[in-house]
Amino acid sequence: MLTKSNLNLTQLYGLSCLRVLMGWYFLYEGVVKFLDPNWSAFAYLKNSPGSNIWSSLADNASLLNVIDFLNTWGLIAIGLGLILGLLSKLASVSGAILVMLYYLSYPPTVASQNFQLTGDHVLWVDKNLIFAVVLLVLSFFPTSQFIGIDRLLFKQKNSIDE
Amino acid sequence: MNSNNQKKYNRRDIIKTLATVPVLGAFAYGLTKKLQYRQEQTYHIADELGLNLYDDPDPFSSGSDKLIRVGIIGSGIRGRQLLEAAGFAHPDVLKDWAMSAEQNKDDTRYQDYLEQDNLRIEITAVCDIFDVHARYALEASSNATKKTSKDQLTIKAKRYKNYRDLINATDVDAVIIATPDHWHAQMAIDAAKAGKHIYVEKGLTRTVDEAYALRNVIKQSNVVLQLGHQGRQTASFRKAKQLIDKNILGKISLIEVCTNRNDPNGAWVYPIHPDGNPQTIDWKQFIEPTNPHPFSLERFFRWRCWWDYGTGLGGDLLTHEYDAINQVLNLGIPHSAVASGGIYFFKDGREVPDVFQAVYEYPDRDLTFMYSASLANDNYRGKVIMGHDATMRMENRLEIFPDRQSTQYRKQLDAGLINPDQPMITYEPGRNAVDAYTSATEKYFASRGLLYTHIKGKRVNTAHLHIKEWLECIRMNKQPSCNIDQAFEEAVTAHMATIAYRENRKVFWDADKEQVV
């Protein structure tokens, strides 16, 4: 199923490096939230300049708890997955979806400059959109099956298949 | 690949499988470093000073179920609000709130109201000299069951056209007085003489003489009087007192409080009811304790604009600010007052100024208390208490900024642990309880002092708490937080500024003789 020949070594190491860096970013975002007992997506959602759906999510206390939990552990799991090369394809795709949610809740529209928390100057394309696309692209390249734990998983699977 | 798969898992495979694991080691190392750094940087002066910021007191309760029968005198704007705070919102209001809550999840007024404590009172009597308001109050008073439709009501309270009959009614134990200021003193005096407990709106009286007379009568009676400064219930003001008592601010030399509003309603240009006329309004009774004047709808509905009925910015809004500070610092009556201002924007025939400044001196305390107000500008200015060591901004949220030249905090300032641009102590009740709310818009709206406070993270109407405290004090025969002594200080202090403005002179308080001179 895998054709190593599609990638030369430089490309493989380059993409693996990108994967690990993305993983680091996600892992740290998740760990910070985990370590801060007062952290909640409340303020982020409440301030959302996007559709009312986002701020209404903040108003539902039990839903907010679920969001906080999924966000924290989602980020940690995606981060670990990307760094370790463990179920990396799943991690990349989930990461892309998660970051797209961030993108949609703070869409960098022509009017949105005042809403940006980061101070970035952005129009339509922002960090979140780029991250989402990078992760999506990473999911097309199964680098973890060469460098990462997926090498072991998929090898065993392949052997069983045979 | 197939050939690889068939091979045994070799060393090269293991290295490639685990190649990125060391990254986690680096991550863990970085994280530890980061946490260490943060630990070193995080300095809580509150801990060092031994302050327990979030030690909410238990709710005040008499434990008694005794029903108190209340009569309300005056059911205009404030009277209605007090009825709502006491648990007697009009069905139309509840209907509005319920509908609004359905459309806007952020609007929690309906839910907050439903969750308000039952104060164990009955409104048995209503007095208003305007028929429309009286009718409204009757309907509201009969809505203890929180109905949203008038059709479901049975009117239970009795309407009185003259307040004296209400006060003397045998089924009235206590009265809420929410009339224009010129009636406060006389009504409260009559109520006290009849042995009825009193909740009276601020400003306590229209004149200094009335304040003396009222205090004498209350002191000789056994009734419980509460002046309507609901800011007494604001959690942050209580916390401010605790902090200042611990000398967190150092020597306080200057206090600045303000009022800024910029709309006709805020300048007391209240709507004139279309049904108001000499047949529906008892004008003779309205002007009974003050200077005679021909019937005037403007004067009836916008009474705060004339000295005959109201006390202008001094009595209406300075009093709120003063009482908040008096609660924290026990300032008492100032040694002197000067005031200035004018009618600079609302040239609508009013007598009271719309821009007003008052400066009070407290030589015994070595401090100045300054009030500044405009009814034609909405720039927000908070309450600021300035000490040698720190400055406190006191709203629903407290913020204490260290002073650059502080002696007390010299070490921490020099070490860079605190700095004058950032609050070294912040107190925001409700902040840590966001998840407990059905709607959590509070932290955005909570910053403006007088409407709401938080008890154990839950938003509560301060007027509700203030009335509740009054009722519980009646049940326990105790003095409430804004009793006649605080009320007297409020009245005299406000009147000193009004006199200074109207007579264009410096006004003094002779503490020994207890006289304004």
XYZ file of C-alpha atoms in Angstrom:
679
model
C 0.000 0.000 0.000
C 2.805 2.444 0.767
C 5.133 3.602 -1.867
C 8.203 5.111 -0.359
C 9.377 6.052 -3.781
C 6.850 8.920 -3.867
C 9.047 10.833 -1.437
C 12.726 11.332 -1.454
C 14.554 11.443 1.892
C 14.707 15.225 2.118
C 10.989 15.471 1.507
C 10.287 12.747 4.060
C 12.409 14.348 6.773
C 11.136 17.810 5.918
C 7.496 16.791 6.193
C 8.176 14.757 9.349
C 9.809 17.779 10.895
C 6.788 19.930 9.991
C 4.516 17.279 11.525
C 6.471 17.245 14.772
C 6.489 21.040 15.017
C 2.738 21.187 14.471
C 2.416 18.525 17.140
C 4.482 20.535 19.589
C 2.263 23.561 19.026
C -0.927 21.580 19.670
C 0.487 19.750 22.659
C 1.572 22.937 24.366
C -1.800 24.632 23.719
C -3.507 21.623 25.295
C -1.158 21.265 28.247
C -1.483 24.963 29.126
C -5.247 24.621 29.245
C -4.942 21.453 31.299
C -2.647 23.106 33.813
C -4.833 26.198 34.277
C -7.811 25.234 36.453
C -9.561 28.501 35.580
C -9.254 28.083 31.856
C -12.501 27.863 29.947
C -13.496 28.442 26.351
C -16.192 30.705 27.792
C -14.579 34.069 27.109
C -13.335 32.950 23.694
C -16.771 31.772 22.603
C -18.593 34.645 24.283
C -16.514 37.207 22.440
C -16.876 35.479 19.104
C -17.650 38.001 16.380
C -18.876 35.179 14.166
C -22.322 33.636 14.174
C -24.410 33.727 17.366
C -24.012 29.951 17.586
C -20.573 30.407 19.130
C -21.614 32.703 21.908
C -24.716 30.633 22.612
C -22.416 27.641 23.188
C -20.856 29.614 26.036
C -24.244 30.113 27.656
C -24.892 26.421 28.054
C -22.928 25.468 31.140
C -22.941 21.696 30.648
C -22.125 21.990 26.967
C -19.330 24.392 27.844
C -17.837 21.755 30.148
C -17.879 19.259 27.289
C -16.289 21.793 24.954
C -13.585 22.597 27.486
C -12.834 18.908 28.008
C -12.764 18.037 24.311
C -10.689 21.063 23.488
C -8.034 20.427 26.123
C -7.719 16.685 25.578
C -8.253 16.975 21.836
C -5.300 19.344 21.583
C -3.129 17.085 23.750
C -4.070 13.949 21.814
C -3.535 15.598 18.441
C -0.209 16.988 19.634
C 1.020 13.624 20.880
C -0.260 11.906 17.731
C 1.660 14.262 15.476
C 4.879 14.233 17.472
C 4.997 10.492 18.028
C 3.612 9.622 14.631
C 0.846 7.705 16.323
C -2.357 7.565 14.237
C -1.014 10.678 12.604
C -3.514 10.752 9.775
C -6.378 10.800 12.270
C -4.520 13.438 14.295
C -3.924 15.653 11.243
C -7.498 15.481 10.039
C -8.949 16.082 13.539
C -6.500 18.924 14.002
C -7.538 20.478 10.712
C -11.213 20.272 11.716
C -10.544 21.748 15.175
C -8.544 24.632 13.775
C -11.225 25.261 11.154
C -13.682 25.671 14.059
C -11.372 28.306 15.538
C -11.208 29.932 12.135
C -14.982 30.034 11.777
C -15.533 31.374 15.287
C -13.165 34.271 14.610
C -13.425 34.726 10.841
C -10.935 37.353 9.635
C -13.485 39.301 7.627
C -13.034 42.824 6.314
C -14.720 44.115 9.439
C -13.036 41.884 11.954
C -9.836 43.745 12.715
C -11.141 44.985 16.033
C -12.025 41.505 17.186
C -8.656 39.912 16.741
C -7.161 39.003 20.076
C -3.736 38.334 18.657
C -2.996 41.722 17.161
C -2.199 40.054 13.820
C -3.120 41.930 10.723
C -5.169 39.522 8.700
C -7.729 39.449 5.950
C -9.616 36.255 5.135
C -6.453 34.212 5.530
C -5.167 33.866 9.063
C -2.969 31.560 11.124
C -5.862 29.178 11.777
C -6.684 28.734 8.110
C -3.036 28.116 7.263
C -2.723 25.590 10.106
C -5.831 23.788 8.921
C -4.485 23.511 5.395
C -1.014 22.458 6.567
C -2.558 19.690 8.653
C -4.748 18.602 5.793
C -1.748 18.460 3.489
C 0.222 16.526 6.121
C -2.574 13.989 6.231
C -1.909 13.272 2.533
C 1.654 12.236 3.336
C 1.885 9.254 5.677
C 5.276 10.243 7.088
C 4.468 8.532 10.386
C 4.560 5.189 8.692
C 8.258 5.736 8.098
C 9.205 7.906 11.057
C 6.877 7.302 13.960
C 4.996 4.652 15.851
C 2.647 4.108 12.920
C 5.617 2.346 11.310
C 5.170 -0.395 13.873
C 1.364 -0.404 13.792
C 0.994 -0.486 10.059
C 3.801 -2.949 9.611
C 2.072 -5.396 11.937
C -1.227 -4.782 10.272
C 0.325 -5.337 6.911
C 1.912 -8.557 8.072
C -1.394 -9.801 9.395
C -3.085 -8.882 6.155
C -0.640 -10.919 4.248
C 7.870 -2.736 1.293
C 6.809 -6.322 1.164
C 10.353 -7.504 1.486
C 10.750 -5.225 4.511
C 7.626 -6.587 6.109
C 8.763 -10.086 5.834
C 11.966 -9.260 7.620
C 12.210 -9.291 11.362
C 11.723 -5.991 12.999
C 15.256 -4.702 13.045
C 17.197 -2.022 14.907
C 16.709 0.454 12.117
C 12.957 0.022 12.380
C 13.028 0.624 16.101
C 15.039 3.819 15.678
C 12.687 5.103 12.998
C 9.622 4.141 15.003
C 10.802 5.966 18.084
C 12.762 8.712 16.348
C 10.493 11.484 17.490
C 10.044 10.346 21.102
C 12.980 12.487 22.307
C 10.959 15.480 21.171
C 8.656 14.744 24.091
C 11.649 14.847 26.387
C 12.541 18.266 25.068
C 8.910 19.293 25.441
C 8.800 18.123 29.052
C 12.053 19.962 29.789
C 10.737 23.155 28.182
C 7.469 22.884 30.033
C 9.209 22.440 33.384
C 11.367 25.488 32.678
C 8.313 27.487 31.667
C 6.370 26.524 34.781
C 9.338 27.340 36.987
C 9.640 30.738 35.354
C 5.963 31.422 35.785
C 6.124 30.394 39.425
C 8.944 32.853 39.996
C 7.075 35.601 38.196
C 3.734 35.026 39.864
C 3.656 36.996 43.013
C 0.425 37.353 44.924
C 0.745 40.273 47.245
C -2.647 39.304 48.655
C -1.058 36.101 49.973
C 1.861 37.972 51.457
C -0.513 40.412 53.137
C -2.563 37.519 54.475
C -5.757 38.487 52.654
C -8.460 35.957 52.007
C -10.237 37.657 49.118
C -13.045 35.223 48.478
C -14.373 34.577 51.964
C -18.052 35.222 51.239
C -20.042 35.690 54.421
C -23.057 33.470 54.907
C -26.318 35.064 53.795
C -27.923 37.158 56.487
C -30.951 35.422 58.019
C -33.140 35.746 61.089
C -34.386 32.194 60.841
C -37.850 33.560 61.606
C -40.881 32.914 59.432
C -42.849 35.823 60.798
C -44.985 37.373 58.073
C -44.567 41.138 57.789
C -47.406 43.158 56.307
C -46.055 46.015 54.230
C -47.662 49.136 52.838
C -46.059 51.022 49.972
C -46.326 54.793 49.636
C -45.398 56.042 46.210
C -45.304 53.686 43.273
C -43.700 55.657 40.490
C -40.447 54.547 38.910
C -38.574 53.663 42.114
C -41.620 52.322 43.954
C -42.184 49.808 41.188
C -38.559 48.757 41.236
C -38.766 48.219 44.981
C -41.922 46.143 44.563
C -40.033 43.997 42.059
C -37.078 43.706 44.409
C -39.455 42.634 47.182
C -40.978 39.909 45.004
C -43.998 41.750 43.645
C -43.318 42.419 39.993
C -46.318 43.431 37.901
C -47.564 40.669 35.546
C -46.859 42.903 32.513
C -43.252 43.295 33.598
C -42.853 39.566 34.135
C -44.404 38.891 30.752
C -41.896 41.260 29.130
C -38.976 39.676 30.946
C -40.106 36.158 30.107
C -40.529 37.024 26.424
C -37.251 38.848 26.290
C -35.488 35.906 27.917
C -36.869 33.611 25.238
C -35.496 35.798 22.483
C -32.219 36.604 24.144
C -30.510 34.037 26.312
C -28.317 36.756 27.787
C -31.306 38.421 29.395
C -31.531 36.724 32.789
C -33.890 39.165 34.502
C -36.785 36.717 34.495
C -34.734 33.809 35.806
C -33.021 36.012 38.394
C -36.424 37.189 39.562
C -37.814 33.673 39.874
C -34.776 32.680 41.911
C -35.079 35.640 44.279
C -35.658 34.614 47.903
C -39.193 34.764 49.239
C -39.093 37.626 51.742
C -42.162 36.366 53.665
C -44.118 39.588 53.318
C -47.539 40.592 52.151
C -48.276 43.947 50.532
C -51.521 44.881 52.209
C -51.701 48.567 51.403
C -50.873 50.898 48.557
C -50.906 54.677 48.503
C -50.305 56.806 45.464
C -51.825 60.159 44.639
C -51.848 59.334 40.925
C -54.652 56.889 40.131
C -52.764 55.121 37.343
C -49.757 54.396 39.538
C -52.001 53.291 42.393
C -53.780 50.826 40.135
C -50.473 49.470 38.898
C -49.175 49.016 42.424
C -52.387 47.216 43.459
C -51.915 44.751 40.617
C -48.238 44.248 41.355
C -48.915 43.780 45.059
C -51.328 40.993 44.271
C -48.792 39.095 42.202
C -46.894 37.202 44.862
C -47.400 34.090 42.748
C -45.353 35.545 39.886
C -48.110 35.404 37.227
C -47.464 36.797 33.776
C -51.053 37.773 33.025
C -53.240 40.359 34.711
C -56.365 38.227 34.146
C -55.185 35.716 36.714
C -54.960 38.276 39.513
C -57.259 38.871 42.446
C -56.548 42.288 43.950
C -55.685 41.789 47.600
C -54.152 45.056 48.765
C -56.168 48.116 49.679
C -55.596 51.491 48.078
C -55.334 54.569 50.284
C -55.629 58.059 48.853
C -53.930 59.654 51.849
C -50.780 58.100 53.271
C -51.889 58.831 56.860
C -54.703 56.319 56.506
C -52.257 53.719 55.223
C -49.868 54.313 58.107
C -52.659 53.972 60.633
C -54.136 50.851 59.078
C -54.060 47.905 61.490
C -52.941 45.452 58.830
C -49.717 47.373 58.087
C -46.556 46.568 60.092
C -44.044 48.388 57.943
C -43.954 50.939 55.136
C -41.830 51.478 52.076
C -41.645 55.173 51.213
C -40.717 55.848 47.594
C -42.267 59.265 47.123
C -40.531 62.448 45.977
C -38.024 63.732 48.538
C -40.241 66.506 49.912
C -42.523 63.936 51.478
C -39.898 61.573 52.963
C -39.436 63.213 56.358
C -43.077 63.838 57.181
C -44.167 60.378 56.139
C -41.335 58.671 57.994
C -42.033 60.724 61.121
C -45.724 59.852 60.998
C -44.917 56.191 60.393
C -42.464 56.040 63.299
C -44.998 57.676 65.591
C -47.511 55.028 64.526
C -44.939 52.325 65.332
C -44.469 51.268 61.708
C -41.042 50.201 60.472
C -39.671 52.261 57.603
C -37.772 51.672 54.390
C -37.319 55.138 52.918
C -35.700 56.035 49.644
C -32.705 58.321 49.482
C -32.053 61.254 49.871
C -33.371 60.982 53.354
C -34.923 64.446 53.490
C -35.338 67.574 51.393
C -33.947 69.951 54.027
C -31.497 69.860 56.938
C -34.224 70.708 59.460
C -36.232 67.712 58.338
C -33.183 65.495 58.920
C -32.900 66.664 62.548
C -36.614 66.188 63.147
C -36.694 62.748 61.598
C -33.642 61.564 63.511
C -35.158 62.695 66.822
C -38.384 60.845 66.199
C -36.663 57.659 65.044
C -34.284 57.682 68.024
C -37.244 57.899 70.372
C -39.136 55.116 68.645
C -38.592 51.393 68.413
C -38.988 51.155 64.670
C -36.356 49.839 62.295
C -35.466 52.391 59.619
C -33.464 51.524 56.545
C -32.431 54.195 54.057
C -32.558 52.970 50.461
C -28.859 52.871 49.642
C -28.756 49.403 48.185
C -24.994 49.817 47.595
C -24.703 48.690 51.224
C -25.272 45.184 49.844
C -22.589 45.321 47.166
C -20.028 42.636 47.946
C -17.104 44.617 46.571
C -17.843 47.619 48.812
C -17.746 45.362 51.845
C -14.519 43.841 50.627
C -13.117 47.340 50.063
C -13.772 48.133 53.698
C -11.942 44.995 54.834
C -8.955 45.832 52.670
C -8.788 49.479 53.699
C -9.123 48.523 57.364
C -5.957 46.477 56.835
C -4.214 49.617 55.605
C -3.598 48.233 52.115
C -3.838 51.740 50.630
C -1.748 53.485 53.268
C -2.708 57.006 54.299
C -5.724 58.080 52.239
C -5.668 61.746 51.272
C -8.141 62.070 48.429
C -11.334 60.376 47.286
C -12.912 61.100 43.942
C -16.422 60.006 43.017
C -18.486 60.944 40.007
C -21.737 60.812 38.101
C -21.873 60.894 34.327
C -25.129 60.430 32.453
C -26.129 61.781 29.105
C -29.742 61.230 28.280
C -32.988 62.988 29.194
C -34.057 60.168 31.511
C -30.737 60.402 33.330
C -31.372 64.130 33.723
C -34.793 63.405 35.246
C -36.801 64.407 32.165
C -39.127 61.502 32.816
C -42.083 60.776 30.523
C -45.332 62.538 31.363
C -48.111 59.984 31.636
C -50.926 60.713 29.126
C -53.555 60.039 31.800
C -52.067 62.527 34.223
C -54.474 65.424 34.899
C -56.015 67.265 37.847
C -58.708 64.566 38.099
C -56.271 61.642 38.368
C -53.600 63.436 40.441
C -54.163 64.757 43.949
C -52.078 67.897 43.440
C -53.175 69.423 46.732
C -51.621 66.550 48.621
C -48.544 66.606 46.395
C -47.631 70.182 47.400
C -48.833 69.938 50.993
C -45.397 69.945 52.705
C -43.727 72.414 50.310
C -44.248 75.737 48.526
C -47.600 76.099 46.774
C -47.647 76.031 42.988
C -50.434 75.694 40.424
C -51.006 72.212 38.992
C -48.115 71.193 36.760
C -47.626 67.860 35.044
C -43.959 68.654 34.545
C -43.423 69.295 38.217
C -45.362 66.176 39.164
C -43.553 63.750 36.875
C -40.159 65.499 36.718
C -40.079 66.688 40.302
C -36.340 66.153 40.702
C -35.727 69.251 38.585
C -37.158 71.627 41.223
C -35.881 72.467 44.688
C -39.450 72.424 46.047
C -39.595 68.642 45.730
C -36.128 67.289 45.152
C -32.523 67.897 46.040
C -30.879 67.806 42.628
C -27.651 65.934 42.021
C -26.703 66.316 45.679
C -29.644 64.363 47.023
C -30.186 62.005 44.133
C -26.766 60.836 43.005
C -24.079 62.309 45.238
C -25.804 60.469 48.082
C -25.214 57.079 46.413
C -21.545 57.836 45.950
C -21.159 59.306 49.413
C -22.893 56.394 51.093
C -20.701 53.898 49.252
C -17.606 55.691 50.554
C -19.105 56.281 54.005
C -19.772 52.561 54.230
C -16.126 51.830 53.493
C -14.410 54.627 55.424
C -16.957 55.725 58.052
C -16.331 59.308 57.009
C -19.322 60.815 58.759
C -20.294 64.427 58.179
C -17.547 66.575 56.661
C -16.078 69.618 58.356
C -16.848 71.832 55.348
C -18.295 71.856 51.874
C -17.963 74.012 48.797
C -19.871 73.432 45.588
C -20.219 74.814 42.112
C -21.915 74.058 38.837
C -24.799 75.314 36.780
C -27.586 74.568 34.366
C -25.415 74.194 31.303
C -27.243 71.741 29.054
C -30.851 71.114 30.083
C -32.225 74.622 29.751
C -35.766 73.360 30.171
C -36.871 75.575 33.026
C -35.349 73.462 35.761
C -33.893 74.936 38.928
C -31.345 72.290 39.850
C -27.913 72.217 38.170
C -27.063 69.580 35.577
C -23.330 70.000 36.117
C -22.342 69.944 39.772
C -19.157 69.670 41.805
C -18.840 69.376 45.556
C -15.653 69.285 47.605
C -15.748 68.205 51.237
C -12.924 68.579 53.737
C -12.289 66.130 56.562
C -9.429 67.757 58.519
C -9.767 65.207 61.329
C -9.107 62.467 58.804
C -6.650 64.535 56.753
C -8.515 63.935 53.541
C -10.675 65.517 50.867
C -13.776 63.943 49.353
C -14.612 65.233 45.916
C -17.751 64.725 43.835
C -18.036 65.713 40.201
C -21.090 65.245 38.010
C -22.379 65.969 34.546
C -25.779 65.015 33.198
C -24.642 65.888 29.678
C -21.725 63.515 29.167
C -21.471 59.759 29.519
C -17.712 59.393 29.996
C -17.308 56.716 32.661
C -15.470 57.765 35.804
C -15.391 55.403 38.733
C -14.881 55.756 42.439
C -11.217 56.261 43.200
C -9.688 56.121 46.680
C -6.164 57.481 46.707
C -3.672 56.493 49.380
C 0.058 56.987 49.815
C 0.754 53.336 49.074
C -1.946 52.431 46.597
C -5.011 53.553 44.673
C -8.269 51.644 44.778
C -10.814 51.694 41.983
C -14.048 50.632 43.564
C -16.902 49.331 41.442
C -18.474 45.878 41.400
C -14.911 44.902 40.763
C -12.132 46.183 42.986
C -8.713 46.980 41.642
C -5.803 48.136 43.764
C -2.825 49.674 41.999
C 0.380 50.185 43.965
C 1.677 53.747 44.016
C 5.003 54.373 42.342
C 6.233 56.224 45.430
C 4.746 53.840 47.992
C 6.705 53.283 51.192
C 4.864 50.114 52.226
C 5.466 48.352 48.913
C 8.946 49.753 48.222
C 10.626 46.340 48.285
C 8.110 44.658 46.004
C 8.167 47.625 43.599
C 11.955 47.661 43.455
C 12.015 43.917 42.901
C 9.601 44.323 39.987
C 7.066 42.014 41.625
C 4.332 44.626 41.357
C 4.086 47.729 39.232
C 1.881 50.819 39.228
C 0.382 50.071 35.816
C -1.206 46.823 36.910
C -3.559 46.050 39.758
C -1.733 44.176 42.490
C -5.050 43.028 43.943
C -8.245 42.418 41.987
C -11.490 41.345 43.572
C -14.303 40.336 41.277
C -17.052 38.316 42.924
C -18.627 35.917 40.472
C -15.530 35.713 38.313
C -14.697 32.176 39.300
C -18.231 30.919 38.985
C -18.898 31.429 35.309
C -20.004 27.872 34.702
C -22.703 28.083 37.345
C -24.732 30.621 35.432
C -27.655 29.869 33.209
C -26.491 32.911 31.310
C -23.011 34.157 31.776
C -22.988 37.697 30.445
C -22.480 38.963 33.968
C -18.849 39.736 33.869
C -19.427 42.157 31.036
C -22.203 44.050 32.783
C -21.248 43.631 36.398
C -18.746 46.447 36.409
C -21.291 49.201 37.074
C -22.053 49.272 40.781
C -25.649 49.630 41.916
C -27.933 47.082 40.324
C -26.424 43.723 41.051
C -23.937 42.025 43.272
C -22.815 38.420 43.574
C -23.338 36.055 46.460
C -21.372 32.859 46.204
C -21.069 33.440 42.489
C -24.773 34.043 41.884
C -26.102 37.356 40.606
C -28.525 39.071 42.977
C -30.430 42.364 42.869
C -28.948 44.643 45.559
C -32.276 46.358 46.276
C -33.717 42.912 47.008
C -30.922 42.266 49.517
C -31.353 45.697 51.053
C -35.083 45.204 51.621
C -34.378 41.699 52.884
C -31.861 43.022 55.413
C -34.444 45.566 56.616
C -37.108 42.863 57.058
C -34.753 40.491 58.850
C -33.717 43.325 61.180
C -37.392 43.956 61.941
C -37.766 40.257 62.800
C -34.678 40.329 65.021
C -35.187 43.867 66.363
C -31.742 44.866 65.139
C -30.298 47.882 63.345
C -29.781 47.518 59.584
C -26.695 48.670 57.680
C -28.116 52.020 56.591
C -29.918 53.020 59.770
C -30.869 56.480 60.965
C -27.281 57.376 61.928
C -25.873 56.645 58.481
C -28.989 58.176 56.954
C -28.548 61.365 58.957
C -24.902 61.628 57.860
C -25.969 61.120 54.256
C -28.660 63.780 54.472
C -26.568 66.460 56.182
C -23.578 65.844 53.915
C -25.683 66.152 50.769
C -27.504 69.220 52.074
C -24.226 70.959 52.883
C -23.248 70.780 49.211
C -26.690 71.898 48.086
C -26.613 74.858 50.473
C -23.067 75.729 49.378
C -24.228 75.754 45.762
C -27.489 77.613 46.303
C -26.059 80.201 48.686
C -22.719 80.347 46.901
C -20.633 80.021 50.066
C -18.522 77.614 52.050
C -20.680 75.662 54.484
C -19.397 74.255 57.773
C -20.563 71.540 60.114
C -20.284 72.381 63.785
C -19.885 68.885 65.175
C -20.273 69.926 68.826
C -23.501 71.762 68.328
C -24.539 69.451 65.466
C -25.372 72.403 63.285
C -24.806 73.401 59.687
C -23.330 76.904 59.708
